[in-house]
């Protein structure tokens, strides 16, 4: 078994295009049917934004896993392990450990104090307008970066999975993906979106489990032999050791620290993840959701370890790199090697479904934030009725969907991996300090929140703009100019401590004290769940 | 937030400062913080220790322990194990030490024991 020649014929992949499309079409038909059935009861704002708070912990936990295991983590991490070995594995560890921040510090307290959006919690005991506007802006920024990365990633996936390599054909597929997403979110609201996430998560995890079992079976369920196979094919024993990707220089080592910080502190502040905690009836169910998602995500990342080294051993890094789609093609190529066109078709369809579902989750979060925070609470000063608010949310969905399609078409083929890292860095810098301070620090004030949120947002974006990912190197967005005065590609190690510092500084310099009654109310509510919104009865 | 005012009526008449100052609420707050803060610091330190080792102690991490399994892989998998363990620990701690006392306080508030009217009459309903 060991040392057998990888036998993947990349040219043969194109013959499976029809099969891939057929399986994907089946997924769309089944989920659309479920979305339409599930949306019959969408009446109130709580129905539309928070699925009537009627999902159970396990259901919501599966949906969170569906939201979180984006194409970047499935195709990206498998590919990173296949090419860079151990360093790809370190990625997945940061993504998983981050969930403990959500579990211990955020999920339940947030569920108890908020209604629909992150801004509900942050503005609870501070001044509504400035804090809500800042929270909504950072929510929209994070969703936008994340959305653009997913849509642009769709383009490169298509070139591999459907064999469509011309720009126009890829643009057409991005339009189809965007249009489907708009339909899901318009018709189904949060309930429909959640069901799409649940189905997708189960398919993804089941597909990865089958492939993992298969790879392990080839190596007699001996992990050491599998690793040996990866070394043999790559002819490089260093794939088992850290440092292949990040150990090149002192700067790249520091970059990995920065990335690790952003991953660990960013997850619990991603608006589309936070919003999922409102879809369950109680804080206890919110806790159960996180527990489920930790188990599902953790097990999935263990699968990607086997799949990544499996792809390195059975397909080979050179074949992967030269295939259309590059690093991202490791998992699909491994599927083809193991189970032929049928398994490739299944995995491809799941990868598409992943993009569709994650984009839908991001869109409803952004729309809810615009309609609930900006429109209802700031523009209409809280006088808008719930029907109008939901109407505004639905229109926002269409606008965001169209923006995502246009952005996806133009960002297609760009180096967009940094957009996801940027989304995490912005979430960790702009959102997390204010979430933590307002939940745990009695003295925290409006000025502290505003300084921390705008300071974190601005520093993260400015540092990215001045970093090598935007200019100065061969892999930059702008290769012809060089204004990269910040050496790291992830801003987290500077912007996150800065935002925490600004939150503290703004507070101690604030002469106005906040309402202690509101602080008492928030603390009592967050810990006991009194007055928290229950499930909607139908 | 006019349009959803009716949804918060249940807690509108409650004197939250009074609830906050009760011994039982202080106990709940202490139990919560004395678990989540040390645990959060511990797992963050353990994670960054791992990242530092992977960054700056490549030789140590590459030490083979059994077959092709090296220390780096074992420590990495231990991060998974510790994440699962802390999750389980927190759930059992909450079930035993946090949920019962939180439910008690919640029932008392919902039973109007802390209404702003001031008279602490328990068990009556308006």
XYZ file of C-alpha atoms in Angstrom:
664
model
C 0.000 0.000 0.000
C 2.579 2.494 1.086
C 4.397 4.201 -1.710
C 1.775 3.502 -4.305
C 1.739 5.913 -7.190
C -0.926 8.615 -6.984
C -3.367 7.970 -9.785
C -5.438 11.083 -10.196
C -6.108 12.138 -13.728
C -6.952 15.805 -13.475
C -8.252 15.949 -17.036
C -10.856 13.330 -16.182
C -12.412 15.681 -13.651
C -14.209 17.627 -16.365
C -16.233 14.575 -17.356
C -17.948 14.711 -13.992
C -19.293 18.251 -14.371
C -22.842 17.133 -15.175
C -22.875 14.761 -12.226
C -21.614 17.539 -9.888
C -24.299 19.900 -11.152
C -26.959 17.215 -10.765
C -26.061 16.510 -7.130
C -25.899 20.240 -6.375
C -29.287 20.760 -8.078
C -30.747 18.017 -5.902
C -29.397 19.784 -2.783
C -30.967 23.073 -3.911
C -34.324 21.416 -4.638
C -34.474 19.619 -1.285
C -33.396 22.639 0.768
C -35.714 24.995 -1.133
C -38.637 22.680 -0.364
C -37.709 22.673 3.341
C -37.179 26.443 3.393
C -40.619 27.075 1.878
C -42.257 24.708 4.370
C -40.353 26.206 7.306
C -41.200 29.779 6.369
C -44.988 29.449 6.620
C -44.894 30.886 10.101
C -42.699 33.897 9.387
C -44.793 36.750 10.733
C -42.963 38.874 13.298
C -39.503 40.369 13.518
C -38.557 37.611 15.977
C -39.626 35.061 13.356
C -37.668 36.674 10.577
C -34.430 37.505 12.434
C -34.383 34.844 15.123
C -36.474 31.982 13.717
C -39.083 32.545 16.427
C -36.381 31.470 18.938
C -37.704 27.972 18.360
C -34.619 25.926 17.523
C -33.204 23.468 20.044
C -29.613 23.628 21.268
C -28.468 20.646 19.180
C -30.165 22.024 16.052
C -28.642 25.445 16.528
C -25.255 23.919 17.375
C -25.316 22.013 14.095
C -26.286 25.217 12.271
C -23.406 27.082 13.950
C -21.036 24.372 12.768
C -22.565 24.818 9.315
C -21.961 28.552 9.489
C -18.413 28.172 10.743
C -17.170 25.334 8.541
C -16.992 27.511 5.462
C -15.352 26.540 2.204
C -12.253 28.237 3.585
C -12.031 25.815 6.481
C -12.994 22.647 4.593
C -11.092 23.137 1.331
C -8.603 25.635 2.764
C -7.403 23.684 5.795
C -7.315 20.331 4.003
C -5.270 21.972 1.272
C -3.014 23.772 3.732
C -2.203 20.485 5.506
C -1.669 18.704 2.189
C 0.834 21.360 1.052
C 2.329 22.808 4.243
C 1.802 19.863 6.554
C 1.794 20.682 10.237
C 1.300 24.453 9.811
C -2.090 23.846 8.210
C -3.048 21.832 11.286
C -2.186 24.787 13.576
C -4.809 26.829 11.737
C -7.551 24.413 12.708
C -6.480 24.451 16.370
C -6.921 28.232 16.600
C -10.329 27.981 14.936
C -11.453 25.387 17.512
C -9.961 26.738 20.762
C -11.655 30.071 19.973
C -15.012 28.507 20.788
C -14.128 28.415 24.473
C -14.288 32.234 24.515
C -17.802 31.997 23.103
C -18.779 29.263 25.550
C -17.341 30.747 28.741
C -17.674 34.491 28.254
C -20.208 35.368 25.585
C -22.969 32.994 24.424
C -25.296 32.724 27.414
C -24.894 36.286 28.679
C -25.546 37.595 25.185
C -28.624 35.428 24.739
C -30.010 36.736 28.017
C -29.512 40.415 27.270
C -30.091 40.878 23.535
C -32.878 40.419 21.064
C -31.693 40.290 17.487
C -28.273 41.839 16.966
C -24.911 42.350 18.626
C -25.717 46.051 19.016
C -28.681 45.157 21.266
C -26.216 43.929 23.872
C -23.562 46.610 23.441
C -26.043 49.489 23.654
C -28.045 47.951 26.499
C -26.716 50.180 29.274
C -24.836 52.789 27.250
C -26.150 55.588 25.063
C -28.246 54.024 22.307
C -27.380 56.090 19.236
C -23.568 56.330 19.224
C -23.005 52.764 20.422
C -25.617 51.232 18.137
C -24.253 53.055 15.090
C -20.674 51.973 15.878
C -21.738 48.350 16.472
C -23.784 48.295 13.264
C -20.903 49.724 11.222
C -18.484 47.101 12.499
C -21.095 44.359 11.954
C -21.543 45.474 8.352
C -17.760 45.711 7.857
C -17.122 42.176 9.146
C -20.008 40.735 7.114
C -18.829 42.544 3.995
C -15.231 41.240 4.190
C -16.414 37.728 4.962
C -19.033 37.827 2.214
C -16.600 39.049 -0.405
C -14.141 36.280 0.500
C -16.823 33.613 0.156
C -18.143 34.947 -3.159
C -14.676 35.325 -4.634
C -13.770 31.854 -3.395
C -16.805 30.555 -5.285
C -15.137 31.616 -8.525
C -12.001 29.554 -8.012
C -14.012 26.576 -6.782
C -16.077 26.636 -9.934
C -13.023 26.458 -12.142
C -12.114 23.215 -10.448
C -15.437 21.566 -9.795
C -17.418 22.456 -12.878
C -14.560 22.802 -15.297
C -15.670 26.332 -16.185
C -12.515 28.320 -16.687
C -13.616 31.380 -18.671
C -14.399 34.602 -16.810
C -17.954 34.929 -18.189
C -18.904 31.391 -17.222
C -17.604 31.874 -13.693
C -19.451 35.186 -13.414
C -22.641 33.401 -14.446
C -22.178 30.800 -11.710
C -21.518 33.548 -9.123
C -24.792 35.187 -10.232
C -26.646 31.878 -9.838
C -25.169 31.304 -6.359
C -26.071 34.883 -5.335
C -29.605 34.654 -6.729
C -30.257 31.349 -4.931
C -28.939 32.852 -1.700
C -31.239 35.887 -2.021
C -34.204 33.547 -2.515
C -33.346 31.449 0.533
C -33.017 34.496 2.777
C -36.052 36.358 1.384
C -38.368 33.374 1.618
C -36.997 31.591 4.617
C -35.599 34.306 6.856
C -33.546 32.993 9.760
C -35.594 29.804 9.955
C -34.933 28.855 6.349
C -31.286 29.891 6.589
C -30.848 27.775 9.713
C -32.286 24.680 8.026
C -29.951 25.140 5.072
C -27.036 25.341 7.539
C -28.146 22.220 9.399
C -28.528 20.113 6.247
C -25.248 21.361 4.857
C -23.369 20.709 8.108
C -24.644 17.141 8.274
C -23.716 16.445 4.640
C -20.281 18.022 5.076
C -19.444 16.153 8.254
C -20.807 12.864 6.881
C -18.815 13.274 3.658
C -15.635 14.083 5.577
C -16.233 11.133 7.921
C -16.554 8.673 5.021
C -13.376 9.985 3.419
C -11.488 9.919 6.731
C -12.502 6.320 7.398
C -11.501 5.398 3.852
C -8.060 7.010 4.107
C -7.420 5.417 7.493
C -8.525 2.023 6.159
C -5.952 2.283 3.362
C -3.269 2.686 6.042
C -4.615 -0.052 8.302
C -5.928 2.536 10.788
C -2.373 3.437 11.680
C -1.874 7.213 11.849
C 1.900 6.805 11.905
C 1.807 4.910 8.586
C -0.399 7.606 7.055
C 2.113 10.268 8.113
C 4.881 8.090 6.704
C 2.969 7.957 3.422
C 2.767 11.743 3.324
C 6.522 12.016 3.925
C 7.237 9.435 1.230
C 5.117 11.102 -1.456
C 6.343 14.601 -0.644
C 9.935 13.405 -0.128
C 10.125 15.972 2.673
C 10.136 14.790 6.317
C 9.493 18.406 7.405
C 5.782 18.137 6.513
C 5.322 16.550 9.936
C 7.022 19.446 11.740
C 5.942 23.009 12.407
C 7.492 25.849 10.461
C 7.126 24.890 6.793
C 4.914 27.909 6.139
C 5.342 30.233 9.107
C 8.890 29.409 10.178
C 10.577 31.109 7.230
C 11.555 34.304 9.037
C 11.095 36.193 12.293
C 8.381 38.278 10.611
C 6.438 35.222 9.514
C 6.668 33.775 13.035
C 5.260 36.990 14.463
C 2.622 36.925 11.757
C 1.469 33.541 12.947
C 1.167 34.842 16.532
C -0.904 37.723 15.199
C -3.122 35.388 13.231
C -3.536 33.091 16.241
C -4.635 36.013 18.405
C -7.172 37.184 15.811
C -8.591 33.675 15.343
C -8.961 32.956 19.042
C -10.486 36.310 19.966
C -12.355 36.931 16.718
C -14.658 33.913 16.587
C -16.735 34.886 19.618
C -17.236 38.355 18.125
C -18.332 37.373 14.606
C -21.764 38.966 14.197
C -23.226 36.085 12.184
C -22.183 33.638 14.890
C -23.516 35.856 17.696
C -26.859 36.209 15.940
C -27.317 32.442 15.962
C -27.575 32.501 19.771
C -30.885 34.354 19.469
C -32.531 31.489 17.604
C -32.865 29.346 20.746
C -35.402 29.880 23.543
C -33.085 30.081 26.587
C -29.501 30.671 27.687
C -29.262 26.997 28.594
C -30.065 26.076 24.995
C -27.477 28.648 23.861
C -24.928 26.809 26.016
C -25.996 23.481 24.526
C -25.589 24.993 21.042
C -21.986 25.918 21.736
C -21.253 22.511 23.240
C -22.661 20.801 20.133
C -20.788 23.076 17.802
C -17.508 22.553 19.703
C -17.859 18.784 19.365
C -18.876 18.900 15.703
C -16.220 21.433 14.731
C -13.518 19.649 16.756
C -14.287 16.256 15.241
C -14.428 17.809 11.795
C -10.977 19.371 12.207
C -9.578 16.011 13.287
C -11.012 14.634 10.030
C -9.268 17.414 8.080
C -5.950 16.354 9.653
C -6.388 12.868 8.201
C -7.730 14.219 4.897
C -4.910 16.730 4.536
C -2.151 14.178 5.135
C -4.188 11.670 3.123
C -4.207 14.048 0.150
C -0.475 14.644 0.632
C 0.170 10.889 0.618
C -2.298 9.643 -2.000
C -2.584 12.605 -4.396
C 0.682 14.446 -3.770
C 1.404 18.120 -3.283
C 2.652 18.643 -6.848
C -0.531 17.271 -8.427
C -2.621 19.440 -6.095
C -0.684 22.612 -6.798
C -0.879 22.147 -10.557
C -4.621 21.346 -10.589
C -7.080 24.131 -11.381
C -8.048 25.653 -8.024
C -4.582 24.984 -6.588
C -4.407 24.380 -2.838
C -8.201 24.335 -2.585
C -8.367 21.272 -4.810
C -6.789 18.887 -2.262
C -10.083 17.628 -0.799
C -11.922 17.225 -4.129
C -8.899 15.460 -5.682
C -8.686 13.104 -2.728
C -12.412 12.383 -3.076
C -11.880 11.540 -6.753
C -8.930 9.314 -5.934
C -10.920 7.413 -3.310
C -14.432 7.153 -4.667
C -14.263 8.253 -8.268
C -16.749 10.641 -9.914
C -19.600 9.919 -7.508
C -17.709 10.867 -4.340
C -16.163 13.859 -6.134
C -19.656 14.940 -7.187
C -20.914 14.628 -3.652
C -17.992 16.541 -2.141
C -18.225 19.223 -4.837
C -21.928 19.684 -4.235
C -21.284 19.959 -0.497
C -18.589 22.575 -1.138
C -21.087 24.616 -3.174
C -23.771 24.195 -0.573
C -21.230 25.448 1.959
C -20.679 28.693 0.113
C -24.399 29.137 -0.398
C -25.234 28.546 3.254
C -22.459 30.713 4.698
C -23.320 33.571 2.360
C -26.985 33.301 3.363
C -26.084 33.468 7.065
C -23.906 36.539 6.527
C -26.558 38.287 4.471
C -29.329 37.889 7.015
C -26.995 39.146 9.748
C -26.053 42.247 7.786
C -29.678 42.891 6.823
C -30.858 42.496 10.414
C -28.191 44.880 11.624
C -29.099 47.508 9.046
C -32.865 47.228 9.536
C -32.898 46.787 13.310
C -29.966 48.969 14.371
C -29.627 51.682 11.745
C -33.167 51.950 10.381
C -35.475 51.162 13.299
C -33.443 52.455 16.208
C -31.480 55.327 14.716
C -33.254 56.646 11.611
C -36.810 56.006 12.797
C -35.773 56.600 16.434
C -37.532 53.448 17.601
C -40.891 54.478 16.165
C -40.909 52.076 13.219
C -43.314 49.180 13.633
C -42.055 45.635 13.335
C -43.660 45.055 9.925
C -41.877 48.032 8.400
C -38.621 46.899 10.004
C -38.893 43.434 8.463
C -39.809 45.012 5.127
C -36.638 47.111 5.316
C -34.656 43.988 6.251
C -35.969 42.124 3.192
C -35.056 44.998 0.882
C -31.612 45.146 2.465
C -31.195 41.435 1.705
C -31.678 42.135 -1.995
C -29.246 45.067 -1.957
C -26.578 43.101 -0.054
C -27.118 40.098 -2.325
C -26.568 42.232 -5.424
C -23.486 43.863 -3.878
C -22.103 40.413 -3.045
C -22.647 39.235 -6.632
C -20.934 42.297 -8.135
C -18.136 42.181 -5.548
C -17.701 38.445 -6.076
C -17.401 38.840 -9.849
C -14.776 41.564 -9.565
C -12.842 39.951 -6.711
C -12.824 36.619 -8.585
C -9.282 35.356 -8.960
C -7.875 37.904 -6.516
C -5.858 36.818 -3.528
C -8.697 36.904 -1.028
C -7.547 34.573 1.735
C -6.643 37.660 3.747
C -10.260 38.857 3.656
C -11.321 36.087 6.047
C -8.338 36.799 8.303
C -9.264 40.483 8.137
C -12.871 39.707 9.095
C -11.600 37.850 12.179
C -9.157 40.646 13.037
C -11.845 43.328 12.713
C -14.271 41.286 14.822
C -11.630 40.711 17.506
C -10.540 44.376 17.530
C -13.783 46.268 17.005
C -16.280 43.991 18.771
C -14.719 41.754 21.395
C -13.311 44.408 23.785
C -16.664 46.182 23.976
C -18.564 42.896 24.399
C -16.288 41.841 27.280
C -16.184 45.260 28.944
C -19.922 45.846 28.795
C -20.675 42.385 30.194
C -18.047 42.348 32.942
C -16.853 45.866 33.781
C -19.324 47.908 35.792
C -17.574 51.242 35.228
C -17.460 50.954 31.385
C -18.883 53.998 29.584
C -20.188 55.091 26.197
C -16.992 56.970 25.388
C -14.949 53.827 26.100
C -17.194 51.753 23.812
C -17.070 54.258 20.966
C -13.280 54.730 21.197
C -12.688 50.989 21.342
C -15.006 50.109 18.450
C -13.905 52.828 16.028
C -10.269 52.548 17.124
C -10.271 48.772 16.656
C -12.050 48.960 13.296
C -9.884 51.746 11.904
C -6.559 50.332 13.107
C -7.329 46.860 11.722
C -8.310 48.201 8.291
C -5.494 50.770 8.058
C -2.844 48.228 9.081
C -4.119 45.779 6.448
C -4.006 48.527 3.825
C -0.378 49.234 4.764
C 0.598 45.558 4.884
C 2.313 43.328 2.312
C -1.009 41.680 1.363
C -2.119 44.907 -0.303
C 1.120 46.172 -1.833
C 4.785 45.548 -2.402
C 5.156 41.814 -3.069
C 4.423 39.441 -5.938
C 1.350 38.050 -4.212
C -0.078 41.458 -3.224
C -3.305 42.906 -4.603
C -1.352 45.870 -5.984
C 2.012 44.581 -7.181
C 3.204 47.732 -8.908
C 3.249 50.009 -5.869
C 4.806 49.586 -2.464
C 3.372 51.332 0.557
C 3.630 48.339 2.881
C 5.132 49.997 5.935
C 3.487 47.472 8.289
C 5.353 44.144 7.959
C 2.663 41.679 9.125
C -0.210 40.411 7.018
C -2.506 40.136 10.031
C -3.062 43.276 12.146
C -4.429 41.477 15.249
C -1.334 41.635 17.441
C -1.443 45.462 17.297
C -5.109 46.312 16.774
C -6.606 43.988 19.417
C -4.515 45.235 22.384
C -5.003 48.784 21.080
C -8.790 48.406 21.098
C -8.745 46.985 24.635
C -6.534 49.901 25.707
C -8.787 52.496 24.031
C -11.854 51.029 25.738
C -10.122 51.419 29.098
C -8.742 54.892 28.319
C -12.050 56.227 26.964
C -13.775 55.018 30.103
C -11.381 56.429 32.697
C -11.265 59.782 30.866
C -15.065 59.935 30.581
C -16.447 62.482 33.021
C -20.000 61.260 32.526
C -20.964 58.184 34.466
C -23.446 55.690 33.089
C -26.801 54.843 34.584
C -26.128 52.366 37.407
C -29.727 51.133 37.283
C -29.222 49.988 33.707
C -25.939 48.341 34.695
C -27.708 46.468 37.498
C -30.454 45.414 35.109
C -27.991 44.167 32.510
C -25.973 42.205 35.064
C -29.029 40.592 36.644
C -30.560 39.781 33.278
C -27.357 38.386 31.816
C -26.791 35.963 34.683
C -30.362 34.937 35.520
C -32.145 35.227 32.172
C -35.033 37.158 33.669
C -37.092 38.993 31.059
C -35.219 37.272 28.218
C -37.359 36.662 25.197
C -38.907 33.255 25.021
C -39.814 31.165 22.013
C -42.622 32.501 19.862
C -45.821 30.448 20.073
C -47.656 29.715 16.891
C -37.487 50.920 21.256
C -41.239 51.526 21.349
C -42.381 48.732 19.112
C -41.202 45.952 21.354
C -41.918 47.524 24.693
C -44.631 45.012 25.472
C -42.104 42.208 25.353
C -40.114 43.534 28.274
C -43.083 44.354 30.499
C -42.370 41.317 32.657
C -39.229 42.972 34.004
C -40.284 46.612 33.771
C -41.395 46.966 37.394
C -38.387 45.185 38.861
C -35.906 46.973 41.104
C -32.751 45.508 39.618
C -30.423 47.350 41.983
C -32.111 45.600 44.850
C -31.709 42.237 43.166
C -28.091 43.021 42.403
C -27.352 43.804 46.023
C -28.835 40.596 47.421
C -26.447 38.063 48.845
C -27.711 35.326 46.598
C -27.130 37.307 43.419
C -23.645 38.248 44.604
C -23.020 34.553 45.206
C -24.181 33.680 41.677
C -21.948 36.413 40.237
C -18.989 35.154 42.253
C -19.537 31.519 41.265
C -19.781 32.497 37.607
C -16.706 34.710 37.559
C -14.548 32.481 39.719
C -15.016 29.741 37.128
C -14.985 31.492 33.765
C -12.144 33.989 34.363
C -9.443 31.560 35.571
C -10.531 29.023 32.958
C -10.399 31.599 30.148
C -6.928 32.734 31.227
C -5.739 29.134 31.568
C -6.812 27.982 28.123
C -5.494 31.169 26.458
C -2.091 30.683 28.143
C -2.029 27.008 27.134
C -2.939 27.891 23.541
C -0.295 30.621 23.257
C 2.306 28.402 24.898
C 1.558 25.882 22.148
C 1.785 28.534 19.408
C 5.097 29.826 20.820
C 6.519 26.292 20.933
C 5.438 25.666 17.346
C 6.922 29.010 16.327
C 10.217 28.996 18.221
C 10.922 25.420 19.373
C 10.659 23.542 16.091
C 13.347 21.054 17.101
C 11.523 20.067 20.281
C 8.171 19.833 18.511
C 9.719 17.635 15.806
C 10.970 15.035 18.301
C 9.560 11.659 17.282
C 7.801 9.814 20.082
C 6.224 6.815 18.422
C 6.654 5.945 14.750
C 6.049 9.144 12.829
C 4.046 10.736 15.662
C 5.997 13.684 17.075
C 5.570 15.920 20.119
C 4.009 18.669 17.995
C 1.215 16.388 16.844
C 0.614 15.130 20.378
C 0.467 18.673 21.815
C -1.817 19.730 18.968
C -4.192 16.852 19.636
C -4.012 17.682 23.350
C -5.402 21.130 22.457
C -8.444 19.306 21.109
C -8.649 17.158 24.238
C -8.373 20.155 26.580
C -11.034 22.056 24.601
C -13.437 19.132 24.905
C -12.560 18.696 28.590
C -13.098 22.363 29.505
C -16.408 22.288 27.627
C -17.594 19.281 29.608
C -16.320 20.727 32.878
C -18.090 24.039 32.321
C -21.381 22.330 31.468
C -21.317 20.213 34.608
C -20.288 23.225 36.738
C -23.144 25.321 35.329
C -25.672 22.566 35.845
C -24.641 22.075 39.458
C -23.551 25.497 40.674
C -25.077 28.175 38.428
C -28.404 27.066 36.967
C -30.247 26.253 40.221
C -29.422 29.580 41.898
C -30.102 31.554 38.689
C -33.486 29.849 38.342
C -34.337 30.664 41.965
C -33.578 34.354 41.539
C -35.457 34.421 38.249
C -38.564 32.875 39.793
C -38.497 35.338 42.647
C -38.261 38.284 40.276
C -41.054 36.883 38.154
C -43.058 36.366 41.328
C -42.765 40.121 41.960
C -40.551 39.865 45.015
C -38.363 42.732 43.881
C -40.919 45.173 42.516
C -40.139 48.852 42.796
C -43.292 49.375 44.891
C -41.016 48.348 47.724
C -43.175 45.947 49.689
C -41.472 42.604 49.421
C -44.380 40.241 49.314
C -43.491 36.854 48.038
C -45.835 34.440 46.376
C -48.497 36.975 45.486
C -49.520 37.798 41.974
C -50.901 41.070 40.795
